[in-house]
Structures are given as structure tokens and as C-alpha cells.
Tab-separated table of C-alpha atoms in Angstrom:
chain	number	residue	atom	x	y	z
A	3	MET	CA	161.940	97.557	72.521
A	4	GLN	CA	163.082	100.506	74.540
A	5	GLU	CA	165.615	101.583	71.914
A	6	PHE	CA	162.827	102.753	69.558
A	7	ASN	CA	160.754	104.780	72.020
A	8	ASN	CA	162.315	108.080	70.939
A	9	ILE	CA	162.659	107.627	67.188
A	10	SER	CA	162.032	110.657	64.986
A	11	PRO	CA	162.414	109.395	61.418
A	12	TYR	CA	163.667	111.325	58.424
A	13	ILE	CA	162.514	109.924	55.067
A	14	ARG	CA	165.270	110.598	52.556
A	15	LEU	CA	163.778	108.790	49.568
A	16	ALA	CA	160.486	106.988	48.960
A	17	THR	CA	159.940	105.641	45.473
A	18	HIS	CA	158.601	102.806	43.355
A	19	CYS	CA	161.223	101.377	40.965
A	20	HIS	CA	160.541	99.347	37.837
A	21	LEU	CA	163.829	97.566	37.038
A	22	LEU	CA	164.675	95.793	33.781
A	23	ALA	CA	167.117	92.886	33.486
A	24	PRO	CA	170.040	92.763	33.597
A	25	TRP	CA	170.279	94.769	36.823
A	26	HIS	CA	172.898	94.598	39.529
A	27	ILE	CA	173.850	96.651	42.579
A	28	CYS	CA	177.536	95.970	43.137
A	29	PRO	CA	178.782	95.472	46.708
A	30	ARG	CA	178.155	98.718	48.579
A	31	VAL	CA	177.539	100.253	51.971
A	32	ILE	CA	174.894	102.897	52.677
A	33	TRP	CA	175.001	105.764	55.129
A	34	ASP	CA	171.399	105.300	56.233
A	35	TYR	CA	168.762	102.540	56.429
A	36	GLU	CA	166.824	101.057	53.527
A	37	LEU	CA	163.618	98.996	53.327
A	38	ILE	CA	162.756	97.302	50.026
A	39	PHE	CA	159.510	95.486	49.262
A	40	LEU	CA	159.948	93.051	46.390
A	41	LYS	CA	156.535	93.279	44.720
A	42	LYS	CA	157.566	91.319	41.636
A	43	GLY	CA	160.728	89.500	40.640
A	44	ASN	CA	163.539	87.526	42.229
A	45	PHE	CA	166.781	88.757	43.761
A	46	LEU	CA	170.014	87.109	44.732
A	47	VAL	CA	171.050	89.065	47.811
A	48	LYS	CA	174.440	88.978	49.493
A	49	VAL	CA	174.754	90.625	52.896
A	50	GLU	CA	178.241	90.547	54.402
A	51	ASN	CA	178.991	86.796	54.561
A	52	LYS	CA	175.452	85.545	53.881
A	53	GLU	CA	173.646	84.849	50.627
A	54	PHE	CA	169.931	84.275	50.090
A	55	HIS	CA	167.200	84.297	47.484
A	56	ALA	CA	164.477	86.949	47.794
A	57	GLN	CA	161.157	86.451	46.045
A	58	ALA	CA	157.957	88.427	45.511
A	59	GLY	CA	156.430	89.407	48.852
A	60	ASP	CA	159.756	89.545	50.700
A	61	ILE	CA	161.086	92.600	52.536
A	62	LEU	CA	164.768	93.523	52.508
A	63	PHE	CA	166.300	95.589	55.293
A	64	PHE	CA	169.788	97.101	55.108
A	65	ARG	CA	171.558	98.969	57.921
A	66	PRO	CA	174.216	101.692	57.845
A	67	LEU	CA	177.703	100.294	57.102
A	68	GLN	CA	176.301	96.831	56.258
A	69	GLU	CA	177.846	95.707	52.955
A	70	HIS	CA	175.331	94.189	50.542
A	71	GLU	CA	174.906	93.273	46.886
A	72	ILE	CA	171.706	92.675	44.862
A	73	ILE	CA	171.377	90.820	41.543
A	74	LEU	CA	168.105	90.618	39.582
A	75	LEU	CA	167.615	86.986	38.579
A	76	ASP	CA	164.583	87.308	36.328
A	77	ASP	CA	164.953	87.745	32.580
A	78	ASP	CA	162.325	90.500	32.376
A	79	TYR	CA	161.777	92.988	35.221
A	80	CYS	CA	160.993	93.531	38.872
A	81	LEU	CA	158.990	96.007	40.950
A	82	GLN	CA	160.547	97.251	44.176
A	83	PRO	CA	158.991	100.089	46.160
A	84	HIS	CA	161.535	101.184	48.758
A	85	ILE	CA	162.524	103.903	51.205
A	86	HIS	CA	165.787	105.294	52.561
A	87	PHE	CA	165.571	106.817	56.024
A	88	ASP	CA	167.175	107.819	59.301
A	89	LEU	CA	165.527	106.515	62.455
A	90	ILE	CA	166.669	109.582	64.379
A	91	GLN	CA	166.685	112.867	62.483
A	92	ASP	CA	169.430	115.371	63.232
A	93	GLU	CA	170.877	118.496	61.611
A	94	LEU	CA	172.944	116.346	59.237
A	95	SER	CA	170.007	114.271	57.937
A	96	PRO	CA	169.039	116.557	54.991
A	97	GLN	CA	172.646	116.565	53.765
A	98	ILE	CA	173.091	112.771	53.609
A	99	LYS	CA	172.747	111.279	50.118
A	100	ILE	CA	172.135	107.756	48.833
A	101	CYS	CA	175.377	105.792	48.658
A	102	PHE	CA	176.238	103.255	45.908
A	103	ARG	CA	179.921	102.716	46.736
A	104	ASN	CA	181.933	100.191	48.687
A	105	PHE	CA	183.540	101.126	51.958
A	106	ASN	CA	187.134	101.222	50.694
A	107	SER	CA	186.289	103.837	48.054
A	108	LEU	CA	184.873	106.301	50.596
A	109	THR	CA	186.879	109.296	51.724
A	110	ASP	CA	187.744	109.797	55.380
A	111	TYR	CA	185.007	112.407	55.617
A	112	GLU	CA	182.437	110.143	53.956
A	113	LYS	CA	183.225	107.439	56.503
A	114	THR	CA	181.959	109.795	59.211
A	115	LEU	CA	178.503	110.069	57.612
A	116	PHE	CA	177.109	106.685	58.687
A	117	ARG	CA	173.934	107.107	60.700
A	118	PRO	CA	173.881	105.597	64.223
A	119	ASP	CA	172.565	102.032	64.072
A	120	ILE	CA	170.095	101.321	66.885
A	121	THR	CA	168.682	98.152	65.312
A	122	SER	CA	171.414	95.610	66.007
A	123	GLN	CA	170.731	94.728	69.632
A	124	GLY	CA	167.936	93.480	71.836
A	125	ASP	CA	165.088	91.223	70.762
A	126	SER	CA	163.871	93.781	68.210
A	127	VAL	CA	166.672	92.993	65.737
A	128	LEU	CA	165.354	92.719	62.191
A	129	PRO	CA	167.008	90.308	59.736
A	130	SER	CA	168.098	91.401	56.275
A	131	LEU	CA	165.390	89.212	54.705
A	132	ILE	CA	161.936	89.425	56.282
A	133	ARG	CA	159.277	87.000	55.024
A	134	LEU	CA	155.870	87.640	56.556
A	135	LYS	CA	152.903	85.274	56.332
A	136	ASN	CA	150.928	88.113	54.759
A	137	SER	CA	152.726	91.198	53.468
A	138	SER	CA	149.708	93.120	52.123
A	139	SER	CA	149.399	95.422	55.159
A	140	PHE	CA	153.085	96.297	55.005
A	141	GLU	CA	152.829	96.951	51.262
A	142	ASN	CA	149.856	99.295	51.714
A	143	MET	CA	151.605	101.254	54.473
A	144	LEU	CA	154.775	101.548	52.388
A	145	TYR	CA	152.844	102.898	49.394
A	146	ASP	CA	151.126	105.427	51.692
A	147	ILE	CA	154.557	106.775	52.623
A	148	ILE	CA	155.636	106.886	48.963
A	149	ASP	CA	152.442	108.763	48.024
A	150	GLU	CA	153.063	111.327	50.784
A	151	PHE	CA	156.678	111.765	49.720
A	152	ASN	CA	155.655	112.425	46.122
A	153	SER	CA	152.695	114.668	46.969
A	154	LYS	CA	154.729	117.296	48.849
A	155	MET	CA	151.459	118.676	50.224
A	156	PRO	CA	151.615	121.008	53.250
A	157	PHE	CA	152.719	119.151	56.398
A	158	TYR	CA	153.608	116.032	54.398
A	159	GLU	CA	156.827	115.557	56.412
A	160	MET	CA	154.813	115.298	59.620
A	161	ARG	CA	152.362	112.836	58.062
A	162	MET	CA	155.253	110.749	56.738
A	163	LYS	CA	156.789	110.529	60.200
A	164	GLY	CA	153.528	109.247	61.636
A	165	LYS	CA	153.019	106.747	58.830
A	166	PHE	CA	156.606	105.533	59.046
A	167	ILE	CA	156.349	104.964	62.806
A	168	ALA	CA	153.167	102.940	62.194
A	169	LEU	CA	154.946	100.893	59.501
A	170	TRP	CA	158.026	100.373	61.680
A	171	ALA	CA	155.934	99.256	64.658
A	172	TYR	CA	153.961	96.893	62.413
A	173	LEU	CA	157.151	95.365	61.036
A	174	LEU	CA	158.724	94.902	64.469
A	175	THR	CA	155.527	93.347	65.838
A	176	ALA	CA	155.073	91.006	62.871
A	177	ASN	CA	158.692	89.894	63.071
A	178	TYR	CA	158.409	89.413	66.849
A	179	LYS	CA	155.344	87.199	66.443
A	180	LYS	CA	157.082	85.212	63.727
A	181	ASN	CA	160.070	84.586	65.994
A	182	ASN	CA	157.851	83.550	68.905
A	183	GLU	CA	155.834	80.620	67.612
A	184	ILE	CA	154.095	80.326	70.977
A	185	LEU	CA	151.956	83.313	69.951
A	186	TYR	CA	150.626	81.790	66.739
A	187	GLY	CA	147.036	80.645	67.043
A	188	ASN	CA	146.814	82.076	70.566
A	189	TYR	CA	147.079	85.813	70.143
A	190	GLN	CA	143.337	86.549	70.072
A	191	GLU	CA	142.851	84.432	73.178
A	192	LEU	CA	145.619	86.391	74.902
A	193	LEU	CA	143.889	89.644	73.936
A	194	ASP	CA	140.662	88.259	75.425
A	195	ILE	CA	142.481	87.419	78.657
A	196	LYS	CA	144.015	90.886	78.754
A	197	GLU	CA	140.582	92.446	78.267
A	198	TYR	CA	139.141	90.271	81.051
A	199	ILE	CA	141.911	91.397	83.415
A	200	ALA	CA	141.194	95.032	82.567
A	201	ALA	CA	137.459	94.546	83.139
A	202	ASN	CA	138.208	93.151	86.601
A	203	ALA	CA	140.756	95.700	87.750
A	204	ASN	CA	138.439	96.733	90.592
A	205	ARG	CA	138.843	93.485	92.492
A	206	SER	CA	141.377	90.859	93.428
A	207	LEU	CA	142.232	88.370	90.716
A	208	THR	CA	144.400	85.258	90.699
A	209	LEU	CA	146.289	83.261	88.136
A	210	ASP	CA	144.228	80.246	89.217
A	211	GLU	CA	141.035	82.051	88.199
A	212	LEU	CA	142.435	82.932	84.764
A	213	SER	CA	143.748	79.420	84.271
A	214	SER	CA	140.377	77.912	85.142
A	215	LYS	CA	138.303	80.371	83.107
A	216	TYR	CA	140.349	79.917	79.922
A	217	ASN	CA	141.273	76.283	80.525
A	218	ILE	CA	145.007	76.954	80.223
A	219	ASN	CA	147.837	75.577	82.313
A	220	LYS	CA	149.086	78.320	84.658
A	221	ARG	CA	152.723	78.066	83.628
A	222	TYR	CA	151.819	78.048	79.954
A	223	LEU	CA	149.515	81.043	80.413
A	224	LEU	CA	152.235	82.931	82.261
A	225	LYS	CA	154.766	82.173	79.526
A	226	LYS	CA	152.451	83.130	76.650
A	227	PHE	CA	151.156	86.307	78.255
A	228	LYS	CA	154.633	87.558	79.124
A	229	CYS	CA	155.876	86.718	75.636
A	230	ALA	CA	153.006	88.682	74.060
A	231	PHE	CA	152.876	91.708	76.355
A	232	ARG	CA	156.222	91.694	78.214
A	233	ILE	CA	154.468	91.649	81.563
A	234	THR	CA	152.940	88.911	83.699
A	235	PRO	CA	149.122	88.740	84.021
A	236	MET	CA	149.233	89.598	87.708
A	237	HIS	CA	151.655	92.475	87.250
A	238	TYR	CA	149.399	93.826	84.525
A	239	HIS	CA	146.375	93.487	86.819
A	240	ASN	CA	148.169	95.306	89.639
A	241	ALA	CA	149.347	98.033	87.276
A	242	LEU	CA	145.762	98.708	86.197
A	243	ARG	CA	144.502	98.583	89.753
A	244	PHE	CA	147.015	101.040	91.104
A	245	GLU	CA	146.710	103.304	88.075
A	246	LYS	CA	143.006	103.588	88.916
A	247	ALA	CA	143.956	104.184	92.562
A	248	ARG	CA	146.250	107.058	91.588
A	249	GLU	CA	143.456	108.662	89.574
A	250	LEU	CA	141.010	108.404	92.503
A	251	LEU	CA	143.593	109.780	94.923
A	252	GLN	CA	144.391	112.777	92.730
A	253	TYR	CA	141.054	113.668	91.199
A	254	THR	CA	138.410	112.756	93.812
A	255	ASN	CA	137.797	113.479	97.471
A	256	LYS	CA	137.223	109.836	98.311
A	257	SER	CA	139.010	108.621	101.405
A	258	ILE	CA	141.747	106.001	101.217
A	259	SER	CA	139.355	103.609	102.928
A	260	GLU	CA	136.676	104.217	100.279
A	261	ILE	CA	139.193	103.763	97.474
A	262	SER	CA	140.506	100.522	98.946
A	263	THR	CA	136.942	99.161	99.110
A	264	GLU	CA	136.164	100.300	95.557
A	265	LEU	CA	139.222	98.445	94.256
A	266	GLY	CA	138.426	95.241	96.130
A	267	PHE	CA	140.957	95.369	98.987
A	268	THR	CA	139.891	94.010	102.364
A	269	ASN	CA	140.792	97.214	104.190
A	270	ALA	CA	142.773	100.461	103.896
A	271	MET	CA	145.850	99.033	105.608
A	272	VAL	CA	146.135	96.142	103.133
A	273	PHE	CA	145.598	98.579	100.239
A	274	SER	CA	148.211	101.064	101.510
A	275	ARG	CA	150.811	98.344	102.036
A	276	ALA	CA	150.216	96.842	98.568
A	277	PHE	CA	150.230	100.294	96.965
A	278	LYS	CA	153.568	101.247	98.501
A	279	ASN	CA	155.124	97.882	97.588
A	280	PHE	CA	154.072	98.415	93.971
A	281	ASP	CA	154.547	102.180	93.555
A	282	GLY	CA	157.338	102.905	96.012
A	283	VAL	CA	155.376	105.662	97.749
A	284	PRO	CA	152.304	105.628	100.020
A	285	PRO	CA	148.851	106.541	98.664
A	286	SER	CA	149.008	109.896	100.495
A	287	TYR	CA	151.800	110.958	98.099
A	288	TYR	CA	149.202	111.460	95.358
A	289	ARG	CA	146.848	113.591	97.374
A	290	LEU	CA	146.762	117.154	96.032
A	291	ARG	CA	148.381	119.564	98.451
């Protein structure tokens, strides 16, 4: 999810709406992003050429320039805490308002105000309707942001950024797990395997050993681990091993031979060759000069 590594969000609006029937947002486009949590009620939602029914517990996500329409189906009312935001703040962010108009009614200038959309590619794409198995954590994080927005206490903008990034990461992760059924029921075991690899970063380790210890087929283990952590078990093991090697090279006076022994290599030559193959430079590169 490389596209989100440098996000610096700007929260434009964070509020909790109590809507009475009849209520209808006519087809519109927005300049920014919006997340809605449907706490109570039922919506008919139309997004571009798709139509779906949203119910209590669902999350709605709308992107810049994405035409959508919302109709409250209940006869009484609904509760919908929601936020409008930019994922990347710039000098124009404070000037952008909330849009309730369709694209054809916008002026030429207004059509230049759409925020860059960085959410429509890669495997981190979020759908317009997100239905989590348990939405309570998301709800709590969303209300934390709304409370900060309304408090306006000193440094609240900074706290909101941090809380939004936590919420965004949670949502991406939850959606990723949902779309990768192989992780369900296995995630804690994968965390245990990852912890075991980390605890044994000072010695050689094989996929056969992991497969035997956790009674998992090697190919299945490889597939699940890479799906969960975007790295193979052995690459993760090597990364930890050579990270430790870099620390020892830079911050201790231990010889390369001593370091190779400490990390479980048969000799310094084997260690140096493996280190260069992995890191692209020899161990001596990290020695302080």
C-alpha cells in the first residue's frame, strides 16, 4: 500500500448527523473524500452505475468526482456520523467546501477543485460500501475524531491527523483481511510464526522447520504468510538477520567473524557473501570511518 505512505490528512468536517425522514441527497459529486458510518437506519445508495442497500453498521466511502445519491428508506430517522477529508493536505485544502451539486452544474473553476484521488488503484482500493464483521472499533475511532474536531483544544489538528491515520490504516487492514479469506481463522497463528522467526533471527532457519513446527504445508504457509505480511517467511528472517548485522557493524567493535558466528553463519566468508547478496554492499560498508 505504498500510495498511502506519505498521507497528511486534512479533516474538513467531522460531525454526527441525526436525519429525519424523508431525506434525500440528490445525485452529486464532492471535491474531497467522505466516510459515513450508518449507526442507525437504512439507505438506498446509488454510486455511478451501481445501486445497493446500506444498513446499520455499514460504512460508506465516496471519492472525489464520484457521482452518488443517498435516499433514507426508514420512516423515522437515521444516525450517521461522518467526516469529509483530504488525504494529502495542501495550500488549497482550507478553501475547499462541501459540495452538494452535480458535475454539470459546476463552473469551470469549480471543476478544478477536485482533490487528487489516490485510492482507486492497487490492492488497497476501498469499495463504496464496506461491511465489516465487527464495526465497533471503527465507530469508536470515528467518534474520537469527531470529538477532537468539536473540541478545538490546542493542537487538536495534530491529534486529528494521528487519529485519522490510525482509522484509515484500520479500515484498509480490515478490508484487506475481508478480501483475503485465507487469513480468516489463521491470523493469530501467522503472528505466532512471525514472532518465532524474530526470536530465531540469530541462527539459520528453514521453511521445512517452520512447516514441521506448526504442522502446515510449506506451500500453504508461504502463501498465507506472504498474503498477511507481503513478504515470504525466509525473506523476513533474512531481513531481521541482516538488520541485526548492520547494527553490530555500526555500533560495536566486534569483528566480522564474531558477528557471523553470533548470527549463526558457518564462517565470515559465507556471512559476507550472503550479506552482499541481500544488501547490495559488503559488510565493511557499514563500518564507521
